C-alpha cells in the first residue's frame, strides 16, 4: 500500500477512534486501526468487540492495499506533524510514514488477524433526525448502570416505530424515557428494538456533537444495528459508525466469541 493524504483529513478521522481502541488489551490487534486504500479513498475500521467504527477520507492512492497500525501511536505522530501531505507506504514488514523532513517506520500486525465485522444486508432502513437522536442520548445516558453483574442494564433500549421512536434506560432505581415523534412510511410497520451499550451511546453522542453541520440526519438499518450519518454534500468526507452488530453465521473474533457476546466486551 502506498498513498498520500492531507494531515488534517487523516487527523480528523484518527481522532474519532481514540475513544474505542485501548493501549492495554489482551488481544493486541484490537489496539490497531485497519486502513484500506482503494480508488481515491482511505477507509478506516476499529473495534473493541463491543463498539465498532468505520470512517473514510479522500487520499491520493498510488498502490491499493490494507494494513493495521497502532491507533493511538499513529494519532500522536500525525498530530505532531506540520500541516502538509503525509506519505504512507509499506516497507519491509513495516510501514513508513513521512512528511517534509520527518521520516518514521512503524511496526504493523497482520491484516488477517483483525476481526471481521458482519455486513448487514436485506434489512429495512430509516432516516432519523440527528438533533432528535442527540437529545435522546443526552437525556438517558445518566440512568445507565455500570454493574457488571447486570450487563443487560449496561445500555439503553432503543425502540423504533413508524410514528415514534423511544430510548429508555434504567439502573434499577431510576428510569429515563424519551419519546420523539417521527414521520414513518406506511410500509414501516415492523417495530425495531435494540439495546445500545453505554459506550456505544457515549461514542454516538460525541460523533453527533462533533459532526459537520451538513450532516442533518442519521440513518438506521436493522436487524444488524447500524447508524450511518447522512451526507447531503458530496464534498464532505463520509463517515459510518457501526454499533452493536450481530455476528454473521460462522463469524468469529480473535477471542473465539461473537462480537455481540457481552462477555467479549473489553
Short mmCIF file of C-alpha atoms in Angstrom, two decimals:
data_model
loop_
_atom_site.label_atom_id
_atom_site.label_comp_id
_atom_site.label_asym_id
_atom_site.label_seq_id
_atom_site.Cartn_x
_atom_site.Cartn_y
_atom_site.Cartn_z
CA UNK A 1 0.00 0.00 0.00
CA UNK A 2 1.24 3.46 -0.90
CA UNK A 3 -0.64 6.75 -0.63
CA UNK A 4 -0.55 10.47 0.13
CA UNK A 5 -3.13 12.14 2.38
CA UNK A 6 -3.58 15.59 3.87
CA UNK A 7 -2.64 15.86 7.54
CA UNK A 8 -5.92 17.49 8.62
CA UNK A 9 -8.04 14.87 6.85
CA UNK A 10 -6.10 12.00 8.41
CA UNK A 11 -6.03 13.57 11.87
CA UNK A 12 -9.79 14.19 11.86
CA UNK A 13 -10.54 10.55 11.11
CA UNK A 14 -7.99 9.10 13.56
CA UNK A 15 -9.37 11.28 16.35
CA UNK A 16 -12.72 9.50 16.07
CA UNK A 17 -11.18 6.17 17.09
CA UNK A 18 -9.39 7.29 20.25
CA UNK A 19 -12.38 6.52 22.49
CA UNK A 20 -12.72 3.00 21.11
CA UNK A 21 -9.23 1.49 20.95
CA UNK A 22 -7.24 0.87 24.14
CA UNK A 23 -3.49 0.55 24.60
CA UNK A 24 -3.74 -2.24 27.18
CA UNK A 25 -5.62 -5.07 25.60
CA UNK A 26 -5.48 -8.84 25.92
CA UNK A 27 -5.88 -9.02 22.13
CA UNK A 28 -3.06 -6.88 20.60
CA UNK A 29 -4.76 -6.42 17.22
CA UNK A 30 -7.64 -4.52 18.88
CA UNK A 31 -5.23 -1.67 19.67
CA UNK A 32 -4.77 -1.16 15.94
CA UNK A 33 -6.84 0.57 13.30
CA UNK A 34 -7.39 -1.18 9.97
CA UNK A 35 -6.62 1.02 6.96
CA UNK A 36 -7.70 0.06 3.44
CA UNK A 37 -6.69 2.09 0.39
CA UNK A 38 -8.72 1.73 -2.78
CA UNK A 39 -9.60 4.09 -5.61
CA UNK A 40 -9.38 7.61 -4.23
CA UNK A 41 -10.44 6.85 -0.66
CA UNK A 42 -8.72 5.67 2.50
CA UNK A 43 -11.05 3.65 4.75
CA UNK A 44 -10.61 3.07 8.49
CA UNK A 45 -12.04 0.45 10.84
CA UNK A 46 -11.56 -0.03 14.59
CA UNK A 47 -13.40 -2.11 17.19
CA UNK A 48 -13.17 -3.33 20.77
CA UNK A 49 -15.62 -6.20 20.01
CA UNK A 50 -18.45 -4.16 21.56
CA UNK A 51 -18.31 -0.93 19.58
CA UNK A 52 -17.07 -0.60 16.02
CA UNK A 53 -16.44 2.46 13.90
CA UNK A 54 -15.96 2.84 10.16
CA UNK A 55 -14.76 6.03 8.54
CA UNK A 56 -13.11 7.25 5.34
CA UNK A 57 -11.39 10.25 3.82
CA UNK A 58 -10.02 11.31 0.45
CA UNK A 59 -6.45 10.33 -0.47
CA UNK A 60 -4.17 10.01 -3.46
CA UNK A 61 -3.66 6.25 -3.83
CA UNK A 62 -0.57 5.07 -5.73
CA UNK A 63 -0.92 1.43 -4.70
CA UNK A 64 -4.00 -0.20 -3.19
CA UNK A 65 -3.76 -2.41 -0.12
CA UNK A 66 -4.64 -2.89 3.54
CA UNK A 67 -2.69 -2.82 6.79
CA UNK A 68 -3.10 -2.19 10.52
CA UNK A 69 -1.33 0.41 12.65
CA UNK A 70 -1.38 1.20 16.40
CA UNK A 71 -4.26 3.69 16.56
CA UNK A 72 -3.07 5.86 19.45
CA UNK A 73 0.61 5.96 18.50
CA UNK A 74 -0.23 6.75 14.88
CA UNK A 75 -2.59 9.51 16.01
CA UNK A 76 0.10 11.09 18.21
CA UNK A 77 2.61 11.05 15.33
CA UNK A 78 0.18 12.63 12.87
CA UNK A 79 -0.89 15.23 15.44
CA UNK A 80 2.71 16.39 15.93
CA UNK A 81 3.37 16.88 12.20
CA UNK A 82 3.02 20.26 10.46
CA UNK A 83 0.15 20.92 8.07
CA UNK A 84 1.33 19.14 4.93
CA UNK A 85 0.90 15.98 2.88
CA UNK A 86 1.70 12.71 4.67
CA UNK A 87 3.14 9.78 2.74
CA UNK A 88 2.32 6.26 3.96
CA UNK A 89 3.88 3.17 2.37
CA UNK A 90 4.55 -0.44 3.30
CA UNK A 91 8.25 -1.11 3.76
CA UNK A 92 9.87 -4.48 4.58
CA UNK A 93 7.27 -5.79 7.01
CA UNK A 94 6.60 -2.36 8.47
CA UNK A 95 5.03 0.95 7.46
CA UNK A 96 6.93 4.08 6.53
CA UNK A 97 5.33 7.41 7.49
CA UNK A 98 6.95 10.53 6.06
CA UNK A 99 6.17 14.24 5.82
CA UNK A 100 8.57 17.05 4.85
CA UNK A 101 11.74 16.34 6.87
CA UNK A 102 10.03 13.79 9.13
CA UNK A 103 10.57 10.09 8.47
CA UNK A 104 9.40 7.24 10.70
CA UNK A 105 8.90 3.49 10.47
CA UNK A 106 6.15 1.72 12.42
CA UNK A 107 5.57 -1.95 13.09
CA UNK A 108 2.31 -3.45 11.96
CA UNK A 109 0.24 -6.55 12.69
CA UNK A 110 -1.21 -8.89 10.05
CA UNK A 111 -4.38 -7.62 8.47
CA UNK A 112 -5.78 -11.18 8.61
CA UNK A 113 -5.80 -11.08 12.44
CA UNK A 114 -8.19 -8.14 12.52
CA UNK A 115 -11.75 -9.19 13.47
CA UNK A 116 -14.32 -9.13 10.68
CA UNK A 117 -17.47 -7.13 11.27
CA UNK A 118 -20.52 -8.67 9.57
CA UNK A 119 -22.16 -6.69 6.80
CA UNK A 120 -25.89 -6.13 7.14
CA UNK A 121 -27.99 -6.97 4.16
CA UNK A 122 -31.65 -7.30 3.19
CA UNK A 123 -32.74 -5.24 6.18
CA UNK A 124 -35.15 -2.35 6.49
CA UNK A 125 -33.80 1.16 6.96
CA UNK A 126 -34.97 4.50 8.27
CA UNK A 127 -33.70 8.08 8.32
CA UNK A 128 -33.89 9.80 11.70
CA UNK A 129 -33.40 13.47 12.68
CA UNK A 130 -29.90 13.95 14.02
CA UNK A 131 -30.99 16.57 16.57
CA UNK A 132 -33.63 14.21 17.98
CA UNK A 133 -31.17 11.33 18.43
CA UNK A 134 -28.68 13.67 20.09
CA UNK A 135 -31.32 14.90 22.55
CA UNK A 136 -32.49 11.36 23.35
CA UNK A 137 -28.96 10.17 24.15
CA UNK A 138 -28.19 13.20 26.34
CA UNK A 139 -31.36 12.68 28.43
CA UNK A 140 -30.94 8.94 29.06
CA UNK A 141 -27.18 8.34 29.49
CA UNK A 142 -27.19 9.18 33.20
CA UNK A 143 -29.59 6.33 34.07
CA UNK A 144 -27.46 3.50 32.63
CA UNK A 145 -25.91 1.27 35.29
CA UNK A 146 -22.25 0.28 35.39
CA UNK A 147 -22.70 -3.01 37.25
CA UNK A 148 -21.05 -5.98 35.58
CA UNK A 149 -23.47 -8.43 37.21
CA UNK A 150 -26.43 -6.87 35.39
CA UNK A 151 -24.98 -6.40 31.93
CA UNK A 152 -28.42 -6.22 30.33
CA UNK A 153 -28.86 -2.86 32.11
CA UNK A 154 -25.50 -1.58 30.84
CA UNK A 155 -27.25 0.04 27.92
CA UNK A 156 -30.40 1.77 26.73
CA UNK A 157 -33.30 0.18 24.86
CA UNK A 158 -33.99 1.84 21.51
CA UNK A 159 -37.49 1.30 20.09
CA UNK A 160 -38.36 2.45 16.58
CA UNK A 161 -41.98 2.61 15.40
CA UNK A 162 -43.49 4.23 12.28
CA UNK A 163 -44.98 7.07 14.32
CA UNK A 164 -42.37 7.49 17.07
CA UNK A 165 -39.00 6.40 18.45
CA UNK A 166 -38.07 5.92 22.10
CA UNK A 167 -34.93 5.46 24.17
CA UNK A 168 -35.21 4.12 27.72
CA UNK A 169 -32.55 3.39 30.34
CA UNK A 170 -32.62 2.30 33.99
CA UNK A 171 -30.22 1.23 36.72
CA UNK A 172 -32.94 -0.39 38.85
CA UNK A 173 -33.52 2.76 40.94
CA UNK A 174 -34.19 5.46 38.38
CA UNK A 175 -35.59 5.38 34.88
CA UNK A 176 -35.21 7.74 31.94
CA UNK A 177 -37.56 7.62 28.96
CA UNK A 178 -37.55 9.90 25.93
CA UNK A 179 -40.05 9.56 23.08
CA UNK A 180 -39.89 11.60 19.89
CA UNK A 181 -42.50 11.59 17.11
CA UNK A 182 -41.41 10.86 13.55
CA UNK A 183 -42.94 10.63 10.11
CA UNK A 184 -42.62 7.00 9.14
CA UNK A 185 -43.55 5.41 5.84
CA UNK A 186 -46.71 3.28 5.68
CA UNK A 187 -44.63 0.17 4.96
CA UNK A 188 -42.59 0.70 8.14
CA UNK A 189 -44.99 -1.44 10.13
CA UNK A 190 -42.34 -3.53 11.85
CA UNK A 191 -41.26 -2.44 15.33
CA UNK A 192 -37.49 -2.41 15.78
CA UNK A 193 -35.80 -2.88 19.16
CA UNK A 194 -32.11 -2.85 20.04
CA UNK A 195 -30.10 -2.43 23.25
CA UNK A 196 -27.29 0.09 22.79
CA UNK A 197 -24.37 -0.31 25.26
CA UNK A 198 -23.28 2.64 27.37
CA UNK A 199 -20.01 3.03 25.44
CA UNK A 200 -21.91 2.99 22.16
CA UNK A 201 -24.13 5.84 23.30
CA UNK A 202 -21.10 7.80 24.50
CA UNK A 203 -19.36 7.50 21.14
CA UNK A 204 -22.59 8.24 19.29
CA UNK A 205 -23.16 11.40 21.33
CA UNK A 206 -19.59 12.55 20.61
CA UNK A 207 -19.93 11.91 16.88
CA UNK A 208 -23.22 13.80 16.68
CA UNK A 209 -21.73 16.67 18.69
CA UNK A 210 -18.60 16.97 16.55
CA UNK A 211 -20.30 16.27 13.22
CA UNK A 212 -20.35 18.56 10.24
CA UNK A 213 -23.39 20.90 10.14
CA UNK A 214 -24.26 19.42 6.72
CA UNK A 215 -24.99 16.08 8.39
CA UNK A 216 -28.55 16.86 9.38
CA UNK A 217 -29.80 13.28 9.59
CA UNK A 218 -28.70 9.86 10.72
CA UNK A 219 -29.73 6.60 9.15
CA UNK A 220 -30.73 3.36 10.85
CA UNK A 221 -30.55 -0.13 9.38
CA UNK A 222 -31.70 -3.36 11.02
CA UNK A 223 -31.52 -6.18 12.14
CA UNK A 224 -27.79 -5.56 12.43
CA UNK A 225 -27.93 -2.22 14.22
CA UNK A 226 -26.13 0.35 12.09
CA UNK A 227 -26.18 4.12 12.40
CA UNK A 228 -24.94 5.99 9.34
CA UNK A 229 -24.51 9.74 9.15
CA UNK A 230 -26.20 11.12 6.05
CA UNK A 231 -24.03 13.46 3.97
CA UNK A 232 -26.10 15.85 1.82
CA UNK A 233 -22.96 17.35 0.23
CA UNK A 234 -20.77 15.08 -1.86
CA UNK A 235 -17.71 17.16 -0.99
CA UNK A 236 -17.93 16.24 2.70
CA UNK A 237 -15.98 13.04 3.56
CA UNK A 238 -18.44 10.34 4.59
CA UNK A 239 -18.33 8.51 7.90
CA UNK A 240 -20.22 5.48 9.04
CA UNK A 241 -20.44 4.46 12.66
CA UNK A 242 -21.26 0.83 13.27
CA UNK A 243 -22.79 -0.14 16.57
CA UNK A 244 -23.61 -3.38 18.38
CA UNK A 245 -23.95 -5.74 15.46
CA UNK A 246 -24.79 -9.43 15.46
CA UNK A 247 -22.18 -11.81 14.13
CA UNK A 248 -22.82 -13.45 10.79
CA UNK A 249 -23.03 -17.21 10.66
CA UNK A 250 -19.58 -18.65 11.28
CA UNK A 251 -18.05 -15.23 12.02
CA UNK A 252 -15.64 -15.18 14.94
CA UNK A 253 -13.37 -12.64 16.56
CA UNK A 254 -9.77 -13.43 17.62
CA UNK A 255 -11.12 -14.39 21.06
CA UNK A 256 -13.38 -17.01 19.50
CA UNK A 257 -16.54 -15.19 20.61
CA UNK A 258 -19.22 -13.36 18.71
CA UNK A 259 -18.91 -9.52 18.70
CA UNK A 260 -22.42 -9.35 20.17
CA UNK A 261 -21.49 -11.58 23.13
CA UNK A 262 -21.46 -9.32 26.24
CA UNK A 263 -18.53 -11.33 27.60
CA UNK A 264 -16.49 -10.27 24.60
CA UNK A 265 -16.61 -6.58 25.54
CA UNK A 266 -13.28 -5.13 26.56
#
